[in-house]
Structures are given as structure tokens and as C-alpha cells.
GROMACS .gro file of C-alpha atoms in nm:
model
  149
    1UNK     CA    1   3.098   0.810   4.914
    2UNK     CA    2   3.155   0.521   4.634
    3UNK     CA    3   3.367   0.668   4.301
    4UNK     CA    4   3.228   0.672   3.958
    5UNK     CA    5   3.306   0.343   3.770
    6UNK     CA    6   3.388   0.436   3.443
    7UNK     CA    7   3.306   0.102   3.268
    8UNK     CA    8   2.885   0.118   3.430
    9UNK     CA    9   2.812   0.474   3.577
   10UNK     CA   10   2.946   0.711   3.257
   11UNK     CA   11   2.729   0.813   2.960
   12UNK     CA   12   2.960   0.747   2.710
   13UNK     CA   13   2.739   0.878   2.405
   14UNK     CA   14   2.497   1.155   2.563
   15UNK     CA   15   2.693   1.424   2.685
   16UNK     CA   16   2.470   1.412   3.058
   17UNK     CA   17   2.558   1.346   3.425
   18UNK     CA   18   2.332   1.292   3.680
   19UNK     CA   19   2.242   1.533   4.029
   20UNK     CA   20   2.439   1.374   4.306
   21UNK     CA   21   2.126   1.364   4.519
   22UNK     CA   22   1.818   1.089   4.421
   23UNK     CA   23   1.528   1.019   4.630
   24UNK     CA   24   1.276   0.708   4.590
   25UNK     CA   25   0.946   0.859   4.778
   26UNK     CA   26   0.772   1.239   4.807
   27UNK     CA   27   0.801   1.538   4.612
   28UNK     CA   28   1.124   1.658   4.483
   29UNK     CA   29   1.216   2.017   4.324
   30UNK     CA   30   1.476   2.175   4.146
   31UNK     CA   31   1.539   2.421   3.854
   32UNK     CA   32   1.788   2.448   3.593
   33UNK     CA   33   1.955   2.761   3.428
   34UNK     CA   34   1.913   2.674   3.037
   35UNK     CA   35   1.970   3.031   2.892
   36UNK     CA   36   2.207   3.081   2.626
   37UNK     CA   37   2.226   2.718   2.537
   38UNK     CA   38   2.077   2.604   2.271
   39UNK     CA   39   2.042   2.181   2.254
   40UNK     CA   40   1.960   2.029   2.585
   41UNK     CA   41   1.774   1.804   2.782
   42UNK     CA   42   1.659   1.782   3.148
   43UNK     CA   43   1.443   1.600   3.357
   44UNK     CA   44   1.463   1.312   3.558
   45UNK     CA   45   1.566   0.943   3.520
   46UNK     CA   46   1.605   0.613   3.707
   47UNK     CA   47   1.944   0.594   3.871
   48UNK     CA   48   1.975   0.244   3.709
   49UNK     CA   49   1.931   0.349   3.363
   50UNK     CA   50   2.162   0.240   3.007
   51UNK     CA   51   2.420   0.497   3.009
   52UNK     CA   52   2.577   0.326   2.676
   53UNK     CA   53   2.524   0.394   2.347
   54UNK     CA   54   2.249   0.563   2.106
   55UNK     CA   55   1.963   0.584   2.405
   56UNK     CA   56   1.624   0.682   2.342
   57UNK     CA   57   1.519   0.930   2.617
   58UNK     CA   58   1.188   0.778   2.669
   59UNK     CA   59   0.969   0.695   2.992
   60UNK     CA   60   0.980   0.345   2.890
   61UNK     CA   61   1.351   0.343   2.905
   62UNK     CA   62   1.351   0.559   3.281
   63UNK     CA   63   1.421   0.927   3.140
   64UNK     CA   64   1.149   1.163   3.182
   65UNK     CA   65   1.289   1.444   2.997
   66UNK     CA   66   1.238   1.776   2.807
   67UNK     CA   67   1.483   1.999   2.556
   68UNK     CA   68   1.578   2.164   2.336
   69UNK     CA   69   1.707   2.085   1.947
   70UNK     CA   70   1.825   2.193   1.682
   71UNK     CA   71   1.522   2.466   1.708
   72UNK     CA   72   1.243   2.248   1.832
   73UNK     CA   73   1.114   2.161   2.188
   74UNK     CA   74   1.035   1.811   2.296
   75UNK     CA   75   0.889   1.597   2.522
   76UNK     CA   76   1.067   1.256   2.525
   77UNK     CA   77   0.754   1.087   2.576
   78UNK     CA   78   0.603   0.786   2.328
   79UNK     CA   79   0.589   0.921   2.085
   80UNK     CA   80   0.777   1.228   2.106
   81UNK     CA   81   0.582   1.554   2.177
   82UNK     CA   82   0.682   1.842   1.980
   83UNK     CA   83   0.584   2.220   2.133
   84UNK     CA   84   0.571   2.515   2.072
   85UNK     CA   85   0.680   2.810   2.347
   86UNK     CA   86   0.609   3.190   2.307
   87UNK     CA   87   0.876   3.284   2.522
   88UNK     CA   88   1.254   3.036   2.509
   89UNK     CA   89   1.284   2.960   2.905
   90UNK     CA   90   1.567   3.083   3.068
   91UNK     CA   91   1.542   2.864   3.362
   92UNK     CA   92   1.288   2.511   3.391
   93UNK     CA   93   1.160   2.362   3.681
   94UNK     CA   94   1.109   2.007   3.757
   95UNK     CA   95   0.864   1.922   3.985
   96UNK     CA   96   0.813   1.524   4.070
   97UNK     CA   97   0.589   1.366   4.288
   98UNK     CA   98   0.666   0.969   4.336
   99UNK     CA   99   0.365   0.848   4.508
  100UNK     CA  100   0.132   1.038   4.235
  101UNK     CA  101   0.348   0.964   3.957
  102UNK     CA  102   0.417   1.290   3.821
  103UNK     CA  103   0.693   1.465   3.668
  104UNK     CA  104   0.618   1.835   3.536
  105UNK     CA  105   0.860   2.130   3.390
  106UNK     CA  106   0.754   2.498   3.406
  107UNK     CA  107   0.902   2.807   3.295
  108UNK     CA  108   1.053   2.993   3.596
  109UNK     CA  109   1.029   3.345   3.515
  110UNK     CA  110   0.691   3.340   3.308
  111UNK     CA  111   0.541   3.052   3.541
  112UNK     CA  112   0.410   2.853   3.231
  113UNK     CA  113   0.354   2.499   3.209
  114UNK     CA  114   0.568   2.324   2.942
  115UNK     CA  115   0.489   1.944   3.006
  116UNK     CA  116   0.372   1.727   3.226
  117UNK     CA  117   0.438   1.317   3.287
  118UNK     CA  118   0.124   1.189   3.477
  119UNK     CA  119   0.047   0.851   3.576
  120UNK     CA  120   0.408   0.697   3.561
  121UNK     CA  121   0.530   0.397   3.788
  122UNK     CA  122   0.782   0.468   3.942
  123UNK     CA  123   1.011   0.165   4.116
  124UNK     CA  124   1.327   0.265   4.225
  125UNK     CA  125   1.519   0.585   4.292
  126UNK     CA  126   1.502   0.915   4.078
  127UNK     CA  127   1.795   1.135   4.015
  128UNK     CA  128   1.809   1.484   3.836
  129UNK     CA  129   1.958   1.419   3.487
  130UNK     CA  130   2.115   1.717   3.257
  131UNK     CA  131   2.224   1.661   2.933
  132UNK     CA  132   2.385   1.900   2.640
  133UNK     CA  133   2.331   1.666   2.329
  134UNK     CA  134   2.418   1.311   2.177
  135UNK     CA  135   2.808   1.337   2.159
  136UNK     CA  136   2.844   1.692   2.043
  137UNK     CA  137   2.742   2.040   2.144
  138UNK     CA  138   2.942   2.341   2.027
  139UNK     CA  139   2.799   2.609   2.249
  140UNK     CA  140   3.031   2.611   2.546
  141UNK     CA  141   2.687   2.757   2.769
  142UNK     CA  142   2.742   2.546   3.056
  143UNK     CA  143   2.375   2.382   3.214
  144UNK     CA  144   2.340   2.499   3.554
  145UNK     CA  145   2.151   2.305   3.802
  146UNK     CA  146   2.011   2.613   4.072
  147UNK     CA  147   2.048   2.621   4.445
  148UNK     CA  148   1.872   2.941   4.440
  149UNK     CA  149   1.510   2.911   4.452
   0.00000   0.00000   0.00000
């Protein structure tokens, strides 16, 4: 198991970390606990992706991402997709599949779409990506990626 090099594999802006597990082919699950917090974003990204300075979450840029700020809910797509939700998720689920190119979040508990990537390329391997916020976020709810689905 290789260490994290401070100096390449560290956000040092974006308050996010990446799932320990990636995968570069099939379909890949997992759901994260989002209650009680209230900036985030989740999703996706390439595990080669700029981890330094002011990063734009975008497809184009390997994040295929979701969240939450400062009231509003976004897709980091190009442009950015603002939404609307009728209930605020308590737990999202990301469901990708590489060969089809698709990348799509869903409220757990009311099973409701939220947003959907379709028709992406993708090249190289995926890894689960949690983030609380561009260098600040002053609710100490923690992000919790779920092993219990």
C-alpha cells in the first residue's frame, strides 16, 4: 500500500479526500450519509485529477459531482445546474456505470432522482470523492461514506 505524498495526492484548497477503492470498468455503488451538514459535495472523479488550488468541479476537469451550498443544490456540470429538492436528502447514492458512461445520484430514503451524468468518456480509473467546502466549513457534521446498504 503506497503513502499519501503530500506535495501531489492532497487537496490543499477543497476540503475532500478520495474513497480508498477506484475501479476503471463496470458498475460501481455507494451512498453517502449527508444529514446534518449543510455545504458539500460528492460524486465521483478521476484518480488523476488537480488537487491544487481554486478547482472547478466540472466533468471537463474529471469531477462528476453534486452538493450542497450555501442553500442551493448543484450539479457541477457545464454550466452549473441549479435544483430544486422537496425533501433535503439525508443520504445520496451514486450509481456509475463506465462502459455506458453514466454517473447518477438518488435520494436514499425517498428513492428520487437528483441528477444524472450521461454520455461521459471515461479513460482511466474512478474513485469516490467527498468534499465539505472550498477551505472552510464550520459545521463539524462529519460526511460519511456507508457500508450499509
Amino acid at each position: 500500500m503506497k503513502g499519501v505524498d503530500g506535495n501531489k495526492d492532497r487537496f490543499d484548497e477543497d476540503l475532500g479526500v478520495l474513497g480508498k477503492d477506484g475501479f476503471s470498468s463496470g458498475c460501481f455503488y455507494f451512498e453517502v450519509q449527508v444529514k446534518g451538514q449543510t455545504q458539500w459535495h460528492l460524486g465521483v472523479i478521476r484518480e488523476s485529477v488537480n488537487r491544487k488550488g481554486l478547482i472547478s468541479l466540472s466533468p471537463e476537469n474529471g469531477y462528476w459531482t453534486v452538493g450542497l451550498r450555501y442553500g442551493e443544490y448543484r450539479a457541477r456540470d457545464s454550466p452549473d445546474y441549479s435544483f430544486s429538492l422537496s425533501v433535503n436528502p439525508r443520504r445520496v447514492g451514486v450509481f456509475v456505470d463506465y462502459e455506458k458512461g453514466l454517473v447518477c445520484f438518488n435520494d436514499v430514503e425517498s428513492m428520487c432522482h437528483i441528477h444524472s451524468f450521461t454520455d461521459q468518456s471515461f479513460n482511466e480509473k474512478l474513485c469516490p470523492f467527498v468534499c465539505l467546502g472550498y477551505r472552510w466549513n464550520v459545521n463539524p457534521t462529519p460526511l460519511i461514506i456507508c457500508d450499509d446498504y
